[in-house]
Coordinates of C-alpha atoms in Angstrom, one line a residue:
Chain A
X1 CA 52.8 81.2 285.1
X2 CA 49.8 83.6 284.9
X3 CA 49.4 82.7 281.2
X4 CA 49.4 79.0 282.0
X5 CA 46.9 79.3 284.8
X6 CA 44.6 81.4 282.5
X7 CA 45.0 78.9 279.7
X8 CA 44.1 76.0 282.0
X9 CA 41.1 77.9 283.2
X10 CA 39.8 78.4 279.7
X11 CA 40.6 74.8 278.7
X12 CA 38.6 73.6 281.7
X13 CA 35.7 75.9 281.0
X14 CA 35.5 74.7 277.4
X15 CA 35.8 71.0 278.4
X16 CA 32.8 71.3 280.7
X17 CA 30.5 72.6 278.1
X18 CA 31.8 70.2 275.4
X19 CA 31.3 67.3 277.8
X20 CA 27.7 68.4 278.4
X21 CA 26.9 68.7 274.7
X22 CA 28.6 65.3 274.0
X23 CA 26.6 63.5 276.7
X24 CA 23.2 65.1 276.2
X25 CA 23.1 65.6 272.4
X26 CA 26.1 64.0 270.6
X27 CA 25.8 60.5 272.0
X28 CA 22.0 60.2 271.5
X29 CA 22.4 61.6 268.0
X30 CA 25.0 58.9 267.3
X31 CA 22.8 56.2 268.8
X32 CA 19.7 57.1 266.8
X33 CA 21.6 57.3 263.6
X34 CA 21.8 53.5 263.6
X35 CA 18.0 53.1 263.9
X36 CA 16.4 52.1 260.7
X37 CA 12.9 53.4 259.8
X38 CA 10.2 50.7 260.2
X39 CA 9.0 49.1 256.9
X40 CA 6.0 50.9 255.3
X41 CA 6.8 54.3 256.9
X42 CA 5.4 57.1 254.7
X43 CA 6.6 60.7 254.3
X44 CA 4.2 63.4 255.5
X45 CA 1.7 64.5 252.9
X46 CA 1.6 68.1 251.7
X47 CA -1.6 68.6 253.8
X48 CA 0.1 67.2 256.9
X49 CA 3.1 69.4 256.3
X50 CA 0.8 72.4 255.9
X51 CA -0.8 71.6 259.3
X52 CA 2.6 71.1 260.9
X53 CA 3.8 74.5 259.6
X54 CA 0.7 76.2 261.2
X55 CA 1.3 74.3 264.5
X56 CA 5.0 75.5 264.6
X57 CA 4.2 79.0 263.4
X58 CA 1.6 79.6 266.1
X59 CA 3.8 77.9 268.8
X60 CA 0.9 75.7 269.8
X61 CA 3.4 73.3 271.3
X62 CA 3.3 75.7 274.3
X63 CA -0.3 76.8 274.2
X64 CA -2.3 73.8 273.0
X65 CA -3.1 72.5 276.5
X66 CA -4.1 75.9 277.8
X67 CA -6.0 77.9 275.1
X68 CA -7.5 77.2 271.7
X69 CA -7.2 79.8 269.0
X70 CA -10.5 81.4 268.0
X71 CA -9.2 82.0 264.5
X72 CA -10.9 80.5 261.5
X73 CA -9.0 78.4 258.9
X74 CA -8.8 81.2 256.4
X75 CA -6.5 83.1 258.7
X76 CA -3.8 80.4 258.4
X77 CA -3.0 80.9 254.7
X78 CA 0.8 80.9 254.3
Chain B
X1 CA 33.3 114.2 314.7
X2 CA 30.5 112.0 315.8
X3 CA 31.3 108.4 316.6
X4 CA 30.3 106.1 313.7
X5 CA 29.1 102.5 313.8
X6 CA 31.4 100.1 311.9
X7 CA 28.8 99.3 309.3
X8 CA 28.0 102.9 308.6
X9 CA 31.7 103.6 308.0
X10 CA 31.7 100.8 305.4
X11 CA 28.8 102.4 303.6
X12 CA 30.6 105.7 303.7
X13 CA 33.7 104.4 301.9
X14 CA 31.8 102.9 299.1
X15 CA 28.7 105.0 298.6
X16 CA 29.4 108.4 300.2
X17 CA 32.9 109.7 299.8
X18 CA 36.5 108.5 299.8
X19 CA 39.4 108.8 302.1
X20 CA 41.5 111.9 301.2
X21 CA 45.0 110.3 300.8
X22 CA 47.3 110.4 297.7
X23 CA 46.7 106.7 297.1
X24 CA 43.0 107.0 297.4
X25 CA 43.0 110.0 295.0
X26 CA 45.1 108.1 292.5
X27 CA 42.8 105.1 292.8
X28 CA 39.8 107.4 292.3
X29 CA 41.4 109.0 289.2
X30 CA 42.0 105.5 287.8
X31 CA 38.4 104.5 288.4
X32 CA 37.1 107.7 286.7
X33 CA 39.3 107.1 283.7
X34 CA 38.1 103.5 283.4
X35 CA 34.5 104.7 283.8
X36 CA 35.1 107.2 281.0
X37 CA 36.3 104.5 278.6
X38 CA 33.2 102.3 279.4
X39 CA 30.6 105.1 279.6
X40 CA 29.0 105.2 276.1
X41 CA 29.1 101.5 275.4
X42 CA 27.6 100.6 278.8
X43 CA 24.9 103.3 278.5
X44 CA 24.1 102.2 275.0
X45 CA 23.4 98.7 276.3
X46 CA 21.4 100.0 279.3
X47 CA 19.2 102.3 277.2
X48 CA 18.2 99.5 274.9
X49 CA 17.8 97.1 277.8
X50 CA 15.3 99.4 279.5
X51 CA 13.3 99.8 276.3
X52 CA 13.1 96.0 275.9
X53 CA 12.2 95.7 279.6
X54 CA 9.1 97.9 279.1
X55 CA 8.1 96.2 275.8
X56 CA 8.7 92.7 277.1
X57 CA 6.9 93.2 280.5
X58 CA 3.9 94.7 278.7
X59 CA 3.8 91.5 276.5
X60 CA 4.1 89.5 279.7
X61 CA 1.1 91.2 281.3
X62 CA -0.9 90.7 278.1
X63 CA 0.1 87.0 278.0
X64 CA -1.1 86.6 281.6
X65 CA -4.4 88.5 281.0
X66 CA -5.2 86.1 278.2
X67 CA -5.6 83.4 280.8
X68 CA -8.2 85.5 282.6
X69 CA -9.9 86.9 279.5
X70 CA -9.5 84.3 276.8
X71 CA -11.4 86.3 274.2
X72 CA -9.4 89.5 274.7
X73 CA -7.6 90.4 271.5
X74 CA -8.6 87.0 270.1
X75 CA -9.7 88.3 266.8
X76 CA -6.3 89.0 265.5
X77 CA -3.6 86.3 264.7
X78 CA -1.0 88.8 265.8
X79 CA -2.1 88.8 269.4
X80 CA -2.9 85.1 270.0
X81 CA -1.3 83.4 273.0
X82 CA 1.0 81.3 270.8
X83 CA 2.7 84.4 269.4
X84 CA 2.6 86.9 272.3
X85 CA 4.0 84.4 274.9
X86 CA 7.2 83.7 273.0
X87 CA 7.5 87.4 272.1
X88 CA 7.4 88.1 275.8
X89 CA 10.0 85.4 276.6
X90 CA 12.4 86.4 273.9
X91 CA 12.3 90.2 274.4
X92 CA 12.9 89.8 278.1
X93 CA 15.7 87.2 277.7
X94 CA 17.5 88.5 274.7
X95 CA 16.4 92.1 274.9
X96 CA 16.3 93.1 278.6
X97 CA 18.4 90.6 280.5
X98 CA 21.1 90.1 277.9
X99 CA 21.6 93.7 277.1
X100 CA 21.5 94.9 280.7
X101 CA 23.9 92.0 281.5
X102 CA 26.2 93.1 278.6
X103 CA 26.3 96.6 279.9
X104 CA 27.1 95.4 283.4
X105 CA 29.8 93.1 282.0
X106 CA 31.5 95.9 280.1
X107 CA 31.7 98.1 283.2
X108 CA 32.7 95.2 285.5
X109 CA 35.4 93.9 283.3
X110 CA 37.1 97.2 282.9
X111 CA 36.8 97.9 286.7
X112 CA 38.0 94.4 287.7
X113 CA 40.9 94.4 285.1
X114 CA 41.8 97.9 286.3
X115 CA 42.2 98.8 282.6
X116 CA 40.3 101.1 280.2
X117 CA 37.9 99.3 278.0
X118 CA 39.6 98.1 274.8
X119 CA 38.1 98.3 271.3
X120 CA 35.1 100.2 272.7
X121 CA 33.8 101.1 269.3
X122 CA 33.0 97.4 268.7
X123 CA 30.2 97.7 271.3
X124 CA 28.3 100.2 269.1
X125 CA 28.2 97.6 266.3
X126 CA 27.5 94.9 268.8
X127 CA 24.5 96.7 270.3
X128 CA 23.2 97.6 266.8
X129 CA 23.4 93.9 265.6
X130 CA 22.0 92.6 268.9
X131 CA 19.0 95.0 268.9
X132 CA 18.4 94.4 265.2
X133 CA 18.4 90.7 265.9
X134 CA 15.9 91.0 268.8
X135 CA 13.7 93.3 266.8
X136 CA 13.7 91.1 263.7
X137 CA 13.1 88.0 265.8
X138 CA 10.2 89.6 267.6
X139 CA 8.6 90.8 264.4
X140 CA 9.1 87.3 262.9
X141 CA 7.3 85.7 265.9
X142 CA 4.4 88.1 265.5
X143 CA 4.1 87.5 261.8
X144 CA 4.3 83.7 262.1
X145 CA 7.9 82.9 261.3
X146 CA 8.8 81.3 264.7
X147 CA 10.9 78.2 264.7
X148 CA 8.5 76.8 267.3
X149 CA 11.3 75.6 269.7
X150 CA 11.3 76.8 273.3
X151 CA 14.0 79.6 273.7
X152 CA 14.9 79.3 270.0
X153 CA 11.8 80.8 268.5
X154 CA 13.8 83.5 266.7
X155 CA 14.4 82.4 263.1
X156 CA 17.9 81.7 262.0
X157 CA 18.5 85.2 260.4
X158 CA 17.7 86.9 263.7
X159 CA 19.9 84.4 265.6
X160 CA 22.7 85.2 263.2
X161 CA 22.4 88.9 264.0
X162 CA 22.5 88.2 267.7
X163 CA 25.4 85.9 267.4
X164 CA 27.4 88.5 265.4
X165 CA 26.6 91.1 268.1
X166 CA 27.8 88.7 270.8
X167 CA 31.1 88.0 269.0
X168 CA 31.8 91.7 268.6
X169 CA 30.9 92.2 272.2
X170 CA 33.1 89.3 273.3
X171 CA 36.1 90.5 271.2
X172 CA 36.3 93.8 273.2
X173 CA 35.9 92.1 276.5
X174 CA 38.6 89.6 275.8
X175 CA 40.9 92.3 274.6
X176 CA 40.3 94.3 277.8
X177 CA 41.0 91.1 279.8
X178 CA 44.3 90.6 277.9
X179 CA 45.4 94.2 278.8
X180 CA 44.5 93.8 282.5
X181 CA 46.6 95.4 285.1
X182 CA 45.9 92.8 287.8
X183 CA 47.6 89.5 288.7
X184 CA 44.7 88.2 290.7
X185 CA 41.4 87.4 288.9
X186 CA 38.4 88.1 291.0
X187 CA 35.5 85.6 291.2
X188 CA 33.2 87.8 289.1
X189 CA 35.8 87.7 286.2
X190 CA 35.8 83.8 286.2
X191 CA 32.0 83.8 285.6
X192 CA 32.2 86.6 283.0
X193 CA 35.1 85.0 281.0
X194 CA 33.6 81.5 281.2
X195 CA 30.2 82.8 279.9
X196 CA 32.0 84.4 276.9
X197 CA 33.2 80.9 275.9
X198 CA 30.2 78.9 276.9
X199 CA 27.4 81.0 275.3
X200 CA 28.6 81.3 271.7
X201 CA 29.3 77.6 271.6
X202 CA 25.8 76.9 272.9
X203 CA 24.0 79.5 270.7
X204 CA 25.7 78.6 267.5
X205 CA 25.4 74.8 267.9
X206 CA 21.7 75.2 268.8
X207 CA 21.0 77.4 265.8
X208 CA 22.7 75.2 263.3
X209 CA 19.4 73.3 262.8
X210 CA 21.2 70.0 262.2
X211 CA 19.2 67.9 264.7
X212 CA 15.9 66.3 263.9
X213 CA 13.3 64.3 265.7
X214 CA 13.9 63.2 269.3
X215 CA 17.5 64.5 269.3
X216 CA 16.1 67.9 268.3
X217 CA 14.1 67.8 271.6
X218 CA 17.3 66.9 273.5
X219 CA 19.2 69.6 271.8
X220 CA 16.4 72.1 272.5
X221 CA 16.5 71.5 276.2
X222 CA 20.2 71.2 276.3
X223 CA 20.1 74.8 274.9
X224 CA 17.1 76.0 276.9
X225 CA 18.5 75.1 280.3
X226 CA 22.0 76.0 279.3
X227 CA 21.0 79.5 278.2
X228 CA 20.5 80.0 281.9
X229 CA 23.5 78.0 282.9
X230 CA 26.1 79.6 280.6
X231 CA 24.8 83.1 280.1
X232 CA 22.2 84.4 282.5
X233 CA 23.3 82.8 285.7
X234 CA 27.0 83.7 285.3
X235 CA 25.9 87.3 284.7
X236 CA 23.8 87.3 287.9
X237 CA 26.5 85.6 290.0
X238 CA 29.2 87.9 288.7
X239 CA 27.1 90.9 289.7
X240 CA 26.3 89.4 293.2
X241 CA 30.0 88.5 293.8
X242 CA 31.0 92.1 292.9
X243 CA 28.3 94.3 294.4
X244 CA 27.7 92.6 297.8
X245 CA 31.3 93.0 299.0
X246 CA 31.7 96.3 297.2
X247 CA 28.8 98.0 298.9
X248 CA 29.4 96.5 302.3
X249 CA 33.1 97.4 302.1
X250 CA 34.7 94.0 303.0
X251 CA 36.2 91.2 301.0
X252 CA 34.3 88.1 300.0
X253 CA 34.2 85.6 302.8
X254 CA 36.1 82.7 301.1
X255 CA 38.0 82.6 297.9
X256 CA 38.2 78.8 298.0
X257 CA 34.5 78.5 298.5
X258 CA 34.1 80.7 295.4
X259 CA 36.5 78.3 293.6
X260 CA 34.5 75.3 294.6
X261 CA 31.2 77.0 293.7
X262 CA 32.5 78.0 290.2
X263 CA 33.9 74.6 289.2
X264 CA 31.0 72.6 290.6
X265 CA 28.7 75.0 288.7
X266 CA 30.7 74.5 285.5
X267 CA 30.7 70.7 285.9
X268 CA 27.0 70.1 286.9
X269 CA 24.9 72.9 285.5
X270 CA 25.2 72.2 281.8
X271 CA 24.1 68.5 282.2
X272 CA 20.7 69.6 283.6
X273 CA 18.6 70.2 280.5
X274 CA 17.1 66.8 279.9
X275 CA 15.2 66.8 283.2
X276 CA 12.6 68.7 281.1
X277 CA 12.0 65.6 279.1
X278 CA 11.2 63.1 281.9
X279 CA 8.7 60.6 280.5
X280 CA 9.8 61.5 276.9
X281 CA 11.0 59.0 274.3
X282 CA 14.7 59.2 275.4
X283 CA 17.1 56.6 276.8
X284 CA 16.5 56.3 280.6
X285 CA 20.2 56.9 281.3
X286 CA 20.1 60.2 279.5
X287 CA 17.2 61.5 281.7
X288 CA 18.8 60.0 284.8
X289 CA 22.1 61.7 284.5
X290 CA 20.3 65.0 284.0
X291 CA 18.4 64.4 287.2
X292 CA 21.5 63.5 289.1
X293 CA 23.3 66.6 287.8
X294 CA 20.3 68.7 288.8
X295 CA 20.4 67.4 292.3
X296 CA 24.2 67.9 292.4
X297 CA 23.6 71.6 291.8
X298 CA 23.0 71.8 295.5
X299 CA 26.9 71.8 295.9
X300 CA 27.6 75.0 293.9
X301 CA 24.5 76.7 295.2
X302 CA 25.3 76.0 298.8
X303 CA 28.9 77.3 298.2
X304 CA 27.6 80.5 296.7
X305 CA 24.9 81.0 299.3
X306 CA 27.2 80.4 302.2
X307 CA 29.8 82.7 300.7
X308 CA 27.4 85.5 300.2
X309 CA 25.7 85.0 303.5
X310 CA 28.9 85.0 305.5
X311 CA 30.1 88.1 303.6
X312 CA 26.9 89.9 304.5
X313 CA 26.4 88.6 308.0
X314 CA 26.5 91.4 310.7
X315 CA 25.9 94.0 307.9
X316 CA 22.2 93.3 307.2
X317 CA 21.3 96.6 308.6
X318 CA 22.9 98.2 305.6
X319 CA 20.0 96.9 303.6
X320 CA 18.0 99.8 305.1
X321 CA 20.2 102.3 303.2
X322 CA 21.6 101.0 300.0
X323 CA 19.3 100.3 297.0
X324 CA 22.0 98.4 295.2
X325 CA 22.6 96.1 298.2
X326 CA 18.9 95.5 298.8
X327 CA 18.2 94.5 295.2
X328 CA 21.3 92.3 294.9
X329 CA 20.8 90.6 298.3
X330 CA 17.2 89.8 297.4
X331 CA 18.4 88.5 294.0
X332 CA 21.0 86.3 295.7
X333 CA 18.4 84.9 298.1
X334 CA 16.1 84.1 295.2
X335 CA 19.1 82.3 293.5
X336 CA 19.4 80.0 296.4
X337 CA 15.6 79.4 296.6
X338 CA 15.1 78.9 292.8
X339 CA 18.1 76.5 292.6
X340 CA 16.9 74.3 295.4
X341 CA 13.4 74.4 293.9
X342 CA 15.0 73.4 290.5
X343 CA 16.8 70.4 292.1
X344 CA 13.6 69.3 293.6
X345 CA 11.6 69.7 290.4
X346 CA 14.0 67.5 288.5
X347 CA 13.1 64.5 290.6
X348 CA 10.7 62.1 288.8
X349 CA 8.2 61.7 291.6
X350 CA 8.0 65.5 292.0
X351 CA 7.5 66.0 288.3
X352 CA 4.5 63.6 288.3
X353 CA 2.6 66.5 289.8
X354 CA 4.5 69.7 288.9
X355 CA 5.4 69.1 285.3
X356 CA 3.2 70.7 282.6
X357 CA 1.5 73.0 285.2
X358 CA 1.7 76.6 286.2
X359 CA 4.2 75.6 288.9
X360 CA 7.0 75.5 286.3
X361 CA 6.1 79.0 285.1
X362 CA 6.4 80.3 288.7
X363 CA 9.8 78.6 289.0
X364 CA 11.1 80.2 285.8
X365 CA 10.0 83.7 286.9
X366 CA 11.6 83.3 290.3
X367 CA 14.9 82.6 288.4
X368 CA 14.8 85.2 285.7
X369 CA 13.1 87.9 287.7
X370 CA 13.7 87.2 291.3
X371 CA 17.3 86.3 290.8
X372 CA 18.6 87.8 287.6
X373 CA 16.5 90.9 287.1
X374 CA 16.8 92.0 290.7
X375 CA 20.6 91.8 290.5
X376 CA 20.6 93.7 287.2
X377 CA 18.4 96.4 288.8
X378 CA 20.8 96.7 291.7
X379 CA 23.8 96.8 289.3
X380 CA 22.2 99.6 287.3
X381 CA 21.4 101.6 290.4
X382 CA 25.1 101.5 291.2
X383 CA 26.6 101.9 287.8
X384 CA 24.4 104.5 286.0
X385 CA 25.1 107.5 288.3
X386 CA 28.8 106.9 288.0
X387 CA 28.7 106.9 284.3
X388 CA 26.0 109.6 283.8
X389 CA 27.6 111.7 286.5
X390 CA 24.1 112.4 287.8
X391 CA 22.5 110.8 290.8
X392 CA 19.1 109.1 290.9
X393 CA 16.9 112.2 291.6
X394 CA 14.1 110.5 293.6
X395 CA 15.1 107.9 296.2
X396 CA 11.4 107.4 296.9
X397 CA 10.9 106.2 293.4
X398 CA 13.6 103.6 293.9
X399 CA 11.7 102.4 297.0
X400 CA 8.5 102.2 294.9
X401 CA 10.3 100.2 292.3
X402 CA 11.8 97.8 294.9
X403 CA 8.5 97.1 296.6
X404 CA 6.4 96.8 293.5
X405 CA 8.9 94.4 292.0
X406 CA 9.3 92.4 295.2
X407 CA 5.7 92.2 296.1
X408 CA 4.9 91.5 292.4
X409 CA 7.3 88.6 292.1
X410 CA 6.3 87.2 295.5
X411 CA 2.6 87.2 294.7
X412 CA 3.4 85.7 291.2
X413 CA 5.5 82.9 292.5
X414 CA 3.4 82.0 295.5
X415 CA 0.2 82.0 293.5
X416 CA 1.6 79.8 290.7
X417 CA 3.4 77.5 293.1
X418 CA 0.2 76.7 295.0
X419 CA -2.1 76.9 292.0
X420 CA 0.2 74.8 289.8
X421 CA 0.6 72.1 292.5
X422 CA -3.2 71.9 292.9
X423 CA -3.6 71.9 289.1
X424 CA -1.1 69.0 288.9
X425 CA -2.9 67.0 291.5
X426 CA -6.2 67.6 289.8
X427 CA -4.8 66.6 286.4
X428 CA -3.5 63.4 287.8
X429 CA -7.0 62.4 288.8
X430 CA -8.7 60.8 285.8
X431 CA -12.2 61.4 287.4
X432 CA -11.8 65.2 287.3
X433 CA -13.0 66.8 284.1
X434 CA -10.5 69.2 282.5
X435 CA -12.8 72.2 282.8
X436 CA -12.8 71.7 286.5
X437 CA -9.0 71.9 286.5
X438 CA -9.2 75.1 284.6
X439 CA -11.8 76.6 287.0
X440 CA -9.6 75.5 289.9
X441 CA -6.7 77.6 288.7
X442 CA -8.7 80.8 287.9
X443 CA -8.0 82.7 291.2
X444 CA -4.3 81.9 291.0
X445 CA -4.2 83.1 287.4
X446 CA -5.7 86.4 288.5
X447 CA -3.1 86.7 291.3
X448 CA -0.5 86.1 288.6
X449 CA -1.8 89.0 286.5
X450 CA -1.9 91.3 289.5
X451 CA 1.7 90.3 290.4
X452 CA 2.8 90.9 286.8
X453 CA 1.1 94.3 286.7
X454 CA 2.9 95.3 289.9
X455 CA 6.2 94.4 288.3
X456 CA 5.2 96.4 285.1
X457 CA 4.4 99.4 287.3
X458 CA 7.8 99.1 289.0
X459 CA 9.5 99.0 285.5
X460 CA 7.7 102.1 284.4
X461 CA 8.9 103.9 287.6
X462 CA 12.4 102.6 287.0
X463 CA 12.4 103.6 283.3
X464 CA 11.1 107.1 284.2
X465 CA 13.9 107.7 286.6
X466 CA 16.5 106.1 284.4
X467 CA 15.6 108.6 281.6
X468 CA 15.7 111.5 284.0
X469 CA 19.3 110.5 284.9
X470 CA 20.2 110.2 281.2
X471 CA 18.8 113.6 280.5
X472 CA 20.4 114.9 283.8
X473 CA 17.0 116.2 284.8
X474 CA 15.2 116.3 288.2
X475 CA 16.7 117.7 291.4
X476 CA 20.5 117.4 291.5
X477 CA 21.9 115.4 294.3
X478 CA 25.5 115.6 295.5
X479 CA 25.5 112.3 297.3
X480 CA 24.2 108.8 296.4
X481 CA 20.5 108.3 296.5
X482 CA 19.9 106.0 299.5
X483 CA 16.7 104.8 301.0
X484 CA 17.5 106.7 304.2
X485 CA 20.5 108.5 305.5
X486 CA 22.6 106.8 308.2
X487 CA 22.3 109.2 311.1
X488 CA 26.0 109.6 311.9
X489 CA 26.8 110.6 308.3
X490 CA 24.2 113.3 307.8
X491 CA 26.6 116.0 308.9
X492 CA 29.2 115.0 306.3
X493 CA 26.9 114.8 303.3
X494 CA 27.8 118.1 301.6
X495 CA 30.3 117.9 298.8
X496 CA 30.2 114.0 298.5
X497 CA 30.9 112.5 295.1
X498 CA 30.1 109.2 293.4
X499 CA 32.9 107.3 291.9

C-alpha cells in the first residue's frame, strides 16, 4: 500500500511538471513549426552574426537599457 | 525546580537538553548515528556554499555600485555590468543557494527517513562536479562565453557538470528514501522528493538548446521561473516546514492544509513563467494562462502561510531566544509577501508600470534573499553545531548577522519597490526625457547599494563564525547559542548537549 501511494505521488509530481512544459513550451513550438518564413527573408550576414555574438556575450539583453559599455570596438575581437 | 512557562519548556526539549528516559536516550543515539552518516557530505556542501555566498554577494555589491558609479571598473571588459551581473546571479543561485540547500536536504532526508545516509560517497563526487560547474560557468561568463539567456548564462559544458553533480546527489537521496524506517512521510519530504524529479527534467530540457526564436524565449522563462518553482522554493518550504515545528516543539498545525498547499503548488507554480513575457510576440492565451496560474498561487501560499502561522501562534516569544526560529520565521513571512507580490506583478495593468524597472529586481531579492537565504541561514544555525559538535561561539555575532541581513534586505526591497514604481510611471510618460528618469532613481539606487553592503557585512560575520565552528575555535559552549537565555532555564544550563 505504501509503495502504491509513493508511486502515485511521484507520478503526480512528474505529471505536473510535464503538463507545464507541454503547455508553455511544447504547444507553442508545435504551432510555430507550421509557420513558413515570408518570401525574401535573408539569413544574417557575417557582420550581423558578429554583432549578435557580442550582444549575447556581453549579456546586453539585460544591461542595454541601463548602462552603455565604455569599451572600444577593438576590445570585442573574438 | 523553578516553575517554567510552557513555551520555555518547548525550547528546552529541542534546543537545550533531552528528557532522560530510555526511549529518549535511544532516540538520541539514533539521531547521533544518522548525523554521523551525514556529517561530511553535509559539511562539504555547506563549506562550498559559504565560499560562493561571499564571492556572489561581493559581485552583487559591485553590480549595484555600477549604477552609482558607472565609470568604476569600466576600463576592463571583465568587470562590465553585462558580465558581473550574471556572474552574481549564477554564483548566488547555483553556488550559494543550491549547495546550502543540498546540504540541508542531505541532513533533513536522513533525519526524516530515520535512516543513515545511503551512498554517502556519491556526495563527494556530486559536490566536486557541482563546484567545478559553477566555477567553470562563472569563468566562462567573465571571459565572454555566456549563453546570454537569463538564468541559463552558464555554457553547456558547465551545465553538464552541474547536471552530473545533481544526478549523483539525487541518487544518494533517493536510496536513503528507499531505506527509510518510517511509514509516514512528513511534508518536508514531499517537497524534497518532488524537487528531485522536477529540477533535473527542467534543467536538462532547458540546456538542450533545441528551441529557437520566440519559443526559446518561452522556454527561457519556463525555466527561469521554474528554477524557483521546482528547486529553490521547495528547498525553502521543506526547511520552514521542518524547523518551525522542530524548534517550537509542537507538530505542524494541519497535515491536510499541507497536502492542499503542496498539490496546489505543484499544479499552479510551473505554469507561471510566461507572465515575464507580457506584451511579447506570443499567443495571448499562452500569456493569459500564465497570469491566471500566477494569481492562483494565492491558494498554496495561503495554505502554507496559515499552516505556519497557526503552528507558531502563541509561541512568538520564542523568537527572542532561537536564532534558527527567527531566521526561518522571517523567511516564511517573506515567502508570503513575495508570493502575493508576484501574483500582483503578473497582472497586465500592474506590469504596465512595474515591468522593466527596478521594482522587479526588488521582488527577486525578496524571494531569493528574504525567503530562501534567511531559511538557509536558520537551517545552518541549527544543523552545523550538531554535525561539527561545536556550538556557535559568539551569539552576539549571530545577532549582528540577523540584523544586518534583515535591515539590508528591508532597505533594498523598500528602496527598489518605491524607486522602481516611480521609474515605471516616469518611463510611461513620453514627455519625460530618459535622463530625468535615470536621475529620479539615483537616491533609490544608493539605498540599494547600502542595503547590499549591509547584507555583505552580515555574510562576512556569518562566514567568520562558520569557519570558527569548522575549526572548533573560539570559546567552547556546552549549550546552544541563543540570542538570550530564557530565565527559568538558566539554572539547568550546565552539561546540556546539542543533538
